[in-house]
Short mmCIF file of C-alpha atoms and ligand atoms in Angstrom, two decimals:
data_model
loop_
_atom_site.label_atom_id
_atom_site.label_comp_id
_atom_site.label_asym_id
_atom_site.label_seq_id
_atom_site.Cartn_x
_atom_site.Cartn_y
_atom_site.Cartn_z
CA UNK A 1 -11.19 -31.32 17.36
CA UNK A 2 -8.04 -30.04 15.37
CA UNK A 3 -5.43 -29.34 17.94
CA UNK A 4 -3.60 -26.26 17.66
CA UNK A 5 -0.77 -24.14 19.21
CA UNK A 6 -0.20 -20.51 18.60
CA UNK A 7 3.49 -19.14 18.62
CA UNK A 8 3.81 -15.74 18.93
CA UNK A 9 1.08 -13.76 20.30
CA UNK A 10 1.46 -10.24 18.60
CA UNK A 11 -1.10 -8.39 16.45
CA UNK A 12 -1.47 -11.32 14.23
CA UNK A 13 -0.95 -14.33 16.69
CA UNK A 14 -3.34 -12.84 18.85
CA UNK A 15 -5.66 -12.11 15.48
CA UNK A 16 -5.37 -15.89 15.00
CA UNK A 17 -6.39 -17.37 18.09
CA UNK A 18 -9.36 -15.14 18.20
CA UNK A 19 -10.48 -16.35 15.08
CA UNK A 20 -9.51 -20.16 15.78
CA UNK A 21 -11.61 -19.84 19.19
CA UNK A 22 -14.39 -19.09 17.17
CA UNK A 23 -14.05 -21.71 14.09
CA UNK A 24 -16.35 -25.27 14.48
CA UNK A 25 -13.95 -27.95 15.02
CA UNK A 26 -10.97 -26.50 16.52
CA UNK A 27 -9.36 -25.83 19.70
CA UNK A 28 -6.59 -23.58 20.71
CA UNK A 29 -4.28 -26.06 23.07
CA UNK A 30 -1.12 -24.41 23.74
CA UNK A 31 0.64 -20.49 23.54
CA UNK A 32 3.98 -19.38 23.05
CA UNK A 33 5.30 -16.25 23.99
CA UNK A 34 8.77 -14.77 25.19
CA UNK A 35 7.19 -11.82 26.33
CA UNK A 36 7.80 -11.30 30.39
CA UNK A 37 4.41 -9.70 30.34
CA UNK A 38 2.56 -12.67 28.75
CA UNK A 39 3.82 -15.89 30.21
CA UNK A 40 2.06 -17.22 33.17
CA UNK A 41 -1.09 -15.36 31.83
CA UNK A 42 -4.22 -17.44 30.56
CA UNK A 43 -4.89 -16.76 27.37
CA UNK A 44 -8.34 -15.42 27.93
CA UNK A 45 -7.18 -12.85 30.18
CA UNK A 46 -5.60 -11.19 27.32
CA UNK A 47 -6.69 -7.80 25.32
CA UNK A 48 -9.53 -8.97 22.93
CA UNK A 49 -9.17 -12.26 23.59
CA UNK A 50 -11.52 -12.82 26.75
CA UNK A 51 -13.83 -15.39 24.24
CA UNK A 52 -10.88 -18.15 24.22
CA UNK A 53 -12.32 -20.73 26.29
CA UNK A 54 -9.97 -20.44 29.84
CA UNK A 55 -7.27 -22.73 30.82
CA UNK A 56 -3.99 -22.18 28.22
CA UNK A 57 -1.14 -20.23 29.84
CA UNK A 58 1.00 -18.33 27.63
CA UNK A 59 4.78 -20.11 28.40
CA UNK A 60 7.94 -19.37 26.97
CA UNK A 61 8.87 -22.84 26.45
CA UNK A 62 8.82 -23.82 22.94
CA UNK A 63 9.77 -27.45 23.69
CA UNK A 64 7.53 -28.24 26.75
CA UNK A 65 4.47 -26.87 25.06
CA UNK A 66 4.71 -29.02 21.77
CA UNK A 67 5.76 -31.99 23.68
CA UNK A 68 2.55 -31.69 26.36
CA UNK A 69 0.11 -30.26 24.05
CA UNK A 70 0.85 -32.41 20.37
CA UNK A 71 -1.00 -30.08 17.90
CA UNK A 72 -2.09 -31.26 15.00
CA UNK A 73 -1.26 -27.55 13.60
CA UNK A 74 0.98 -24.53 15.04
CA UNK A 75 0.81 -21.23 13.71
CA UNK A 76 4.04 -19.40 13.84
CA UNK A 77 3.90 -15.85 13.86
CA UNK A 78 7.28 -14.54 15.57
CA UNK A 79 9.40 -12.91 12.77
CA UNK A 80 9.73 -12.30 9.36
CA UNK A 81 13.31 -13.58 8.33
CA UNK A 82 14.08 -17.74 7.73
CA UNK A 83 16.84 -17.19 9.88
CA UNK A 84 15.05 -16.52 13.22
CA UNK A 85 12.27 -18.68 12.20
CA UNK A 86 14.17 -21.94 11.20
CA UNK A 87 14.75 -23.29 14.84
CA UNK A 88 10.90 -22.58 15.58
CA UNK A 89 9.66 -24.53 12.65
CA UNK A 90 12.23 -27.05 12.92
CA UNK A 91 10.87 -28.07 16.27
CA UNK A 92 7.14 -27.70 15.32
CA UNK A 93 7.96 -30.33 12.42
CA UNK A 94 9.62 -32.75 14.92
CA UNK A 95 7.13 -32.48 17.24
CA UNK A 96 4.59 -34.18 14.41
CA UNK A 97 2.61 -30.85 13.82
CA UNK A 98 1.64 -29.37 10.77
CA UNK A 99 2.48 -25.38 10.70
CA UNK A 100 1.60 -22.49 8.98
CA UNK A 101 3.85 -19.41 9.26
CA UNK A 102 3.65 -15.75 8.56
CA UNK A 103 7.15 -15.25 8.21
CA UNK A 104 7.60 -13.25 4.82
CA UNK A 105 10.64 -14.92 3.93
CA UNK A 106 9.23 -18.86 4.30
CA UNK A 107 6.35 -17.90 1.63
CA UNK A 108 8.72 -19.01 -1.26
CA UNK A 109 11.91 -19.57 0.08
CA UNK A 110 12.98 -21.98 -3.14
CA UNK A 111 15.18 -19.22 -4.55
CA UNK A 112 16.06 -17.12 -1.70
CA UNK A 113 16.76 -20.07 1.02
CA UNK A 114 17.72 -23.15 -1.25
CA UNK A 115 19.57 -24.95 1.23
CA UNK A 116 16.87 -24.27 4.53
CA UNK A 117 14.30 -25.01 2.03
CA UNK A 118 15.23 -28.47 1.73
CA UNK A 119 16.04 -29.15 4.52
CA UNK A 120 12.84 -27.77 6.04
CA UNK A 121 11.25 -29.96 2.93
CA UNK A 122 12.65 -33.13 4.12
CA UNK A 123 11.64 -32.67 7.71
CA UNK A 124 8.26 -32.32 6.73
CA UNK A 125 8.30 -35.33 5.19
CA UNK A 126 10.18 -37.26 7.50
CA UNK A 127 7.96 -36.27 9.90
CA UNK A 128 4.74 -36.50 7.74
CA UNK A 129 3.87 -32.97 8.38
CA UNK A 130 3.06 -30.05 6.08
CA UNK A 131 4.65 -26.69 6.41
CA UNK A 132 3.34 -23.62 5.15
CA UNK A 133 4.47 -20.11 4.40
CA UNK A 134 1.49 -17.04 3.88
CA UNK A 135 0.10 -13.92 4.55
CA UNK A 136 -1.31 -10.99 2.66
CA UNK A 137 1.79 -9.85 1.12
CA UNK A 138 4.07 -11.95 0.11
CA UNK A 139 1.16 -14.89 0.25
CA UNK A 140 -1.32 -13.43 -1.77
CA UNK A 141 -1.73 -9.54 -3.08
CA UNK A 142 1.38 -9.39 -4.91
CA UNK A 143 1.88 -13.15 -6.13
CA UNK A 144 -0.90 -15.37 -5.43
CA UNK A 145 -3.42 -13.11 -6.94
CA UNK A 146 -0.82 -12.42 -9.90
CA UNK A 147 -0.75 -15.90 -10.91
CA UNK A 148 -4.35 -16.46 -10.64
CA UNK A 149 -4.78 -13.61 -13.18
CA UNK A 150 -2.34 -14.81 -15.52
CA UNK A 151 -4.60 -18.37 -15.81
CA UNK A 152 -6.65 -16.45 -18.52
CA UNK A 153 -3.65 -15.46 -20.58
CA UNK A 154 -2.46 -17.34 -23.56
CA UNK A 155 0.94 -15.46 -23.52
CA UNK A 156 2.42 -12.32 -20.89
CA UNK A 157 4.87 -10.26 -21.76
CA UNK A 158 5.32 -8.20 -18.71
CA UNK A 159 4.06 -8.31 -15.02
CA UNK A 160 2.96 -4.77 -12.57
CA UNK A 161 1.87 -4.90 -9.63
CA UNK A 162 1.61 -2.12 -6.93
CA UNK A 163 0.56 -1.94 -3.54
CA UNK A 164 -0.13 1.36 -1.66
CA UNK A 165 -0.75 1.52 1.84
CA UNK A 166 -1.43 3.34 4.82
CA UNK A 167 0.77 2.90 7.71
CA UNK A 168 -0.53 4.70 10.79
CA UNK A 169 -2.21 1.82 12.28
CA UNK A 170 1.36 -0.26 12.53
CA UNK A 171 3.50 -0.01 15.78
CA UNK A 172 6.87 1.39 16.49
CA UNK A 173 8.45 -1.59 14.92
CA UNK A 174 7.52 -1.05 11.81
CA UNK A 175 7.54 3.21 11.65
CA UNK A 176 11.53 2.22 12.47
CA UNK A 177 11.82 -0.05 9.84
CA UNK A 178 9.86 2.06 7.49
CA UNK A 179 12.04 5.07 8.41
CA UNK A 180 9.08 7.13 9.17
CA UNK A 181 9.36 10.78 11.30
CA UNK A 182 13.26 11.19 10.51
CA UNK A 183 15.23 13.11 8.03
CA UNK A 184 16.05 11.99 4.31
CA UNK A 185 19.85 11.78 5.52
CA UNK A 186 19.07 9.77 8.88
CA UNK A 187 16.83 7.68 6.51
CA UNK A 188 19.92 6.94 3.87
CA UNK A 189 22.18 6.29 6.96
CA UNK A 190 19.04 3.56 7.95
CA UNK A 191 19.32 2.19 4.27
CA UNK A 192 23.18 2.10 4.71
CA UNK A 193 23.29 0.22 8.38
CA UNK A 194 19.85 -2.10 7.28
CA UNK A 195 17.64 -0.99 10.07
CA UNK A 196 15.41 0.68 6.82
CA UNK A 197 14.55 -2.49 5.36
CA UNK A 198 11.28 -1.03 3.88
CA UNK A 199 9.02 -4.62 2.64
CA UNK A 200 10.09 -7.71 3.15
CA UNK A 201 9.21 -9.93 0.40
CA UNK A 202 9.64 -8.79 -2.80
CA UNK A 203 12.17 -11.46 -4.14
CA UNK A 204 9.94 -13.96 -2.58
CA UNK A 205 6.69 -12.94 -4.75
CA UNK A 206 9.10 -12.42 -7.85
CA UNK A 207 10.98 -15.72 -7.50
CA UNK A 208 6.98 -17.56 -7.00
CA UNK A 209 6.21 -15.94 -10.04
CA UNK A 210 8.96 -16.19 -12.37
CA UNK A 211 9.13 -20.07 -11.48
CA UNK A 212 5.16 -20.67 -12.36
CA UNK A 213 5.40 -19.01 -15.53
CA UNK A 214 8.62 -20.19 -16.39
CA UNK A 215 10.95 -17.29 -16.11
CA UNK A 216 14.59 -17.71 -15.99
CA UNK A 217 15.19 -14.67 -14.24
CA UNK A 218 19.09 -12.74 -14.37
CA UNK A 219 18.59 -10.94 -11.48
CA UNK A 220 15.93 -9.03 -8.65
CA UNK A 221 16.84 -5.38 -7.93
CA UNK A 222 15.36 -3.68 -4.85
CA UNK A 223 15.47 0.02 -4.90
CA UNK A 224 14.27 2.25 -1.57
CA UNK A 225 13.93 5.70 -1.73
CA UNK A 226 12.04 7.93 1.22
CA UNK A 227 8.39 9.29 0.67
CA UNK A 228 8.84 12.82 2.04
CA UNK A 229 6.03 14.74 3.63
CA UNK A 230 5.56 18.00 2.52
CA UNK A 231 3.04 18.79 5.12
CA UNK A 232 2.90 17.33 8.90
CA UNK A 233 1.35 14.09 9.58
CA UNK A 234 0.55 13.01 13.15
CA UNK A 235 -0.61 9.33 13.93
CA UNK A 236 -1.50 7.12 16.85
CA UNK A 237 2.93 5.93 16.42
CA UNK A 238 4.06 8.85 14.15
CA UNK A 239 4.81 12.28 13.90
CA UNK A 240 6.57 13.63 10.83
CA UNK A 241 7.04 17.24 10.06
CA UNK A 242 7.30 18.93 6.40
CA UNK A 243 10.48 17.94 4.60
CA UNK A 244 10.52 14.84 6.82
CA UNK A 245 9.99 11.22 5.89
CA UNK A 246 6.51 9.76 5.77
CA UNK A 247 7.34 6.21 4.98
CA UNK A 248 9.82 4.19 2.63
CA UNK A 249 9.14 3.91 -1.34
CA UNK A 250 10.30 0.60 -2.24
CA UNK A 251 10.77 -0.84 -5.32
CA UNK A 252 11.45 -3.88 -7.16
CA UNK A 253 11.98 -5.87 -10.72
CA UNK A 254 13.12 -9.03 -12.05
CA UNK A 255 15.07 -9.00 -15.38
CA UNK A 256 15.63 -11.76 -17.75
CA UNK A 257 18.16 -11.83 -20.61
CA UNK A 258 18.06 -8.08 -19.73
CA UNK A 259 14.73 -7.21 -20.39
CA UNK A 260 12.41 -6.23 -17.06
CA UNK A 261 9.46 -8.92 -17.18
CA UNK A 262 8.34 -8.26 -13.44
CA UNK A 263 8.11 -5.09 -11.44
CA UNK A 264 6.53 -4.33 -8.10
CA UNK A 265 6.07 -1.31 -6.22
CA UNK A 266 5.03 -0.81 -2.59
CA UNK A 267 5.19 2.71 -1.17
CA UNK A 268 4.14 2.63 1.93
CA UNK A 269 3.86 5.91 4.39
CA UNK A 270 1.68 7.11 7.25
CA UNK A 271 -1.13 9.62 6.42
CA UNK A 272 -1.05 9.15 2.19
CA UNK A 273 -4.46 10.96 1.94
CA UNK A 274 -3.36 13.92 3.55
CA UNK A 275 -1.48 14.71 0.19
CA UNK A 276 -4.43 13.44 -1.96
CA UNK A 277 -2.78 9.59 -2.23
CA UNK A 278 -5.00 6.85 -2.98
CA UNK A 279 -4.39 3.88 -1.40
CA UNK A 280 -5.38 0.51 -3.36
CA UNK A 281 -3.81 -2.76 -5.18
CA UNK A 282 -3.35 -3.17 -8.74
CA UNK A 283 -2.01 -5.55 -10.99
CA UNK A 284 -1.56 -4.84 -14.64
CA UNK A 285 -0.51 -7.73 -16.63
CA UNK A 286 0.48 -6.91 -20.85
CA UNK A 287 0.10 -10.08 -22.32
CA UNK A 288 -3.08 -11.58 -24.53
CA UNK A 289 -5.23 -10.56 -23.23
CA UNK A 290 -4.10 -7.59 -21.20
CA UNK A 291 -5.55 -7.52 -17.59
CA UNK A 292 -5.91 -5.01 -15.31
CA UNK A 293 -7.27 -5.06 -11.65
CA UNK A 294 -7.55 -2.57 -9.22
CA UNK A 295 -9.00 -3.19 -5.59
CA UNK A 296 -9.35 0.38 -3.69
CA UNK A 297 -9.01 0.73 -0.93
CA UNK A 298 -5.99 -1.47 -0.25
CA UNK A 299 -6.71 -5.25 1.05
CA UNK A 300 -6.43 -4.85 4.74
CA UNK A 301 -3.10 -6.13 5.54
CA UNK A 302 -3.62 -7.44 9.32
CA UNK A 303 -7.46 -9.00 9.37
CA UNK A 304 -6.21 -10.24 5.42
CA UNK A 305 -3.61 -11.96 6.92
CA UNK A 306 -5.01 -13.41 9.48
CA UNK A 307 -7.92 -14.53 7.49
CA UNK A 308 -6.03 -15.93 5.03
CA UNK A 309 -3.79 -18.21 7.49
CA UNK A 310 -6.74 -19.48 9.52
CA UNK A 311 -8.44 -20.17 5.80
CA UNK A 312 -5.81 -22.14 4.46
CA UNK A 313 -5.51 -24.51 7.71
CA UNK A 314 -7.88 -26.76 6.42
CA UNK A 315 -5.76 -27.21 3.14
CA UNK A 316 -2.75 -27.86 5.12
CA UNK A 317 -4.51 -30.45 7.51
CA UNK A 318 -5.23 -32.25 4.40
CA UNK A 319 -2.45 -31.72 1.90
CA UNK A 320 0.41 -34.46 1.05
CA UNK A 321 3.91 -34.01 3.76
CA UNK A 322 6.78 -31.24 2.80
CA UNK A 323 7.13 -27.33 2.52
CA UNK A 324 4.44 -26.38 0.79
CA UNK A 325 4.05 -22.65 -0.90
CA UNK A 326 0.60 -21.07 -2.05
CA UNK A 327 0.99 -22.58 -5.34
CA UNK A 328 0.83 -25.80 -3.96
CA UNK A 329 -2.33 -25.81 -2.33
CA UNK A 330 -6.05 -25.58 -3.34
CA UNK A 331 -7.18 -21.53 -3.98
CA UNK A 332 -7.50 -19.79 -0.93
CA UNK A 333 -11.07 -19.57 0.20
CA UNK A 334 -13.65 -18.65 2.87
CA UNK A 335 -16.15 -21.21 4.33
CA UNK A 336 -19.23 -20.61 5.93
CA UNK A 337 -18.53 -23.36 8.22
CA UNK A 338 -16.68 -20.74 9.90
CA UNK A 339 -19.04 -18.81 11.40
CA UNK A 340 -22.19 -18.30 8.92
P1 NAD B 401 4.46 -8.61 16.55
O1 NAD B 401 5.81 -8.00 16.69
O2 NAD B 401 3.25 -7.83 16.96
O3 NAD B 401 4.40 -10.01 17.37
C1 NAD B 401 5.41 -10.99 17.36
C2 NAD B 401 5.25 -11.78 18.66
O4 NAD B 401 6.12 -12.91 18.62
C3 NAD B 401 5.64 -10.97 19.90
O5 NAD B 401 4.66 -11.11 20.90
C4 NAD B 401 6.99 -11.58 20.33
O6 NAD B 401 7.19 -11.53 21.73
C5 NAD B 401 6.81 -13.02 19.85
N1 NAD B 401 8.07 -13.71 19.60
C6 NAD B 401 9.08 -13.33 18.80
N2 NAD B 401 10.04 -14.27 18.77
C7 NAD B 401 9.60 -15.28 19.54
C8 NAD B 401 10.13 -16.55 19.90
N3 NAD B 401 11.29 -16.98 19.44
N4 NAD B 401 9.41 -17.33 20.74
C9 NAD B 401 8.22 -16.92 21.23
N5 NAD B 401 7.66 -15.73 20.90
C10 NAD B 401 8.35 -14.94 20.07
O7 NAD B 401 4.33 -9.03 15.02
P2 NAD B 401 3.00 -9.34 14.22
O8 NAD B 401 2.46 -8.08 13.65
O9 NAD B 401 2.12 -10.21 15.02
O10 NAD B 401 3.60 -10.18 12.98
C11 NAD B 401 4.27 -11.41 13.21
C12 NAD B 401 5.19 -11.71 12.04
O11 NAD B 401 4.40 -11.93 10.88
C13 NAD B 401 6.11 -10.53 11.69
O12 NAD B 401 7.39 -11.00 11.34
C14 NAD B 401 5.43 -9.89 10.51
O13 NAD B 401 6.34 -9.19 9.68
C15 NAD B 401 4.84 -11.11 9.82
N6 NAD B 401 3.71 -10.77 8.97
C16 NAD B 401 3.70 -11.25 7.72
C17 NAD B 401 2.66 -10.94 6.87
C18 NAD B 401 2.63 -11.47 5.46
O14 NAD B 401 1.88 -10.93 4.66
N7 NAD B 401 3.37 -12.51 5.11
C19 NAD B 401 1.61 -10.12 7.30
C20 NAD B 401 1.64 -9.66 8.63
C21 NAD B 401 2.70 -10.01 9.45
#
């Protein structure tokens, strides 16, 4: 059985255990949670997850769970900035367990992180563990997926790819960091003081990109403007008026020698279709031959993630020590082994 510890028991921790519980050959050992409402609890007394076999109490303590459990893999899904993550994965990797996190900034953090990077690298290897960083987006819609289209090109001269999304499933955390239901000022004071941070991990997709195809890149501009509503939008979290904001229109591009080679858009607001928006992924890539893809809907960003990290465990079990990114691994796949 293939140990493993979940840290972080949020939409997409809890997401992962479920689906762990269920997969052939592993079992869920340990859970880590600051929460004051979770510790103490057994796992299986929590919403949705009542299938986890009883028997693993949610603690707070990091240290005491790795030590008493030893995982073979943790999943860390806590936050999305190196920063706040680097003391969780440094003690995952010194406690001899592999890990796969969620955090956005860890899914190519070669460019943005040098210095964490390395050290995280050599860790790993000291330790003879494999770290990885993935999720739907950066991990996969708007890099991953990129990439994989570009293997039929003999030359590309320029990369697009946009994401559109709904947000009125999300929580408050992310409506606040969207900037959704204030005014366009309040929403530039947001930008201003970095509470509006709109997505988080652009530079990471551009830097994975621009490194596999070779691209010396000058420089990655974000740009974040606010989607307003011109007609009221009420959600489960949200409640935006006419001439309010609806969500956070946030751009990016990657120059070289001056020229734009990559560009990637992600608006994402609550309620798109209730001003005739589409929602859906596309990637256009001019090159020989030019490709375009379009999926519509949108991949689902919560079950994609979650599906995606509990996919690539096996590749991580099995791949050679260090910080590994999605390039490094074998294509992302389901298995019937799962649950067929
Ligand atoms: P969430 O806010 O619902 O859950 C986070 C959980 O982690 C909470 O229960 C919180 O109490 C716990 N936590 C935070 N810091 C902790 C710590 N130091 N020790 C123990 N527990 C801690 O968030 P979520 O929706 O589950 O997402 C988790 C992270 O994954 C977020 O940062 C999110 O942005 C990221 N994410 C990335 C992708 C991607 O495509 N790469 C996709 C989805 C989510």
């Amino acid at each position: 059985m293939i140990r493993t510890v979940i840290w972080g028991l949020g939409a997409m921790g809890s997401g992962m255990a479920r689906r762990i519980a269920s997969k052939p050959g592993y079992q869920i050992v340990g859970a880590i949670d600051l929460r004051p409402e979770l510790v103490g609890s057994d796992l299986a007394d929590l919403e949705g997850l009542s299938t986890i076999p009883r028997g693993v109490i949610v603690s707070a303590d990091a240290q005491g769970v790795l030590a008493d459990t030893g995982p073979d893999i943790t999943m860390v899904a806590t936050n999305s900035f190196v920063e706040a993550v680097l003391p969780n994965l440094e003690a995952v990797l010194n406690a001899g367990s592999n890990c796969i996190t969620l955090a956005e900034e860890m899914a190519y953090p070669w460019k943005s992180h040098p210095e964490e990077a390395a050290a995280l690298d050599q860790l790993a290897q000291q330790c003879g563990v494999t770290l990885l960083g993935t999720g739907v987006n950066p991990g996969f819609v708007l890099d991953t997926l990129v990439l994989l289209l570009t293997g039929v090109c003999s030359y590309v001269d320029h990369i697009f790819a946009s994401r559109v999304n709904n947000l009125a499933e999300f929580g408050p955390t992310v409506m606040q960091s969207q900037g959704v239901g204030i005014t366009p000022s309040e929403f530039d004071e947001g930008i201003r003081r970095g509470d509006i941070v709109g997505h988080v991990g652009f530079r990471q997709s551009i830097d994975m990109i621009a490194d596999a195809v070779g691209w010396s890149l000058d420089e990655i501009v974000e740009e974040r403007q606010p989607i307003l509503s011109s007609v009221q939008r009420i959600s489960r979290y949200a409640r935006v008026e006419a001439g309010m904001v609806a969500g956070c229109n946030h751009v990016a591009y990657g120059t070289m020698n001056g020229r734009e080679m990559i560009r990637m858009e992600h608006p994402q607001q609550v309620m798109p279709e209730l001003e005739d928006v589409s929602t859906g992924d596309r990637i256009v890539i001019a090159g020989k031959p030019d490709i375009r893809m379009e999926i519509s809907p949108e991949i689902p960003g919560g079950v994609a993630t979650i599906n995606l990290a509990v996919n690539m465990m096996a590749s991580v079990l099995t791949a050679p020590p260090g910080l590994k990114t999605m390039l490094d691994l074998p294509l992302p796949h389901y298995t019937c082994l799962d649950g067929c």
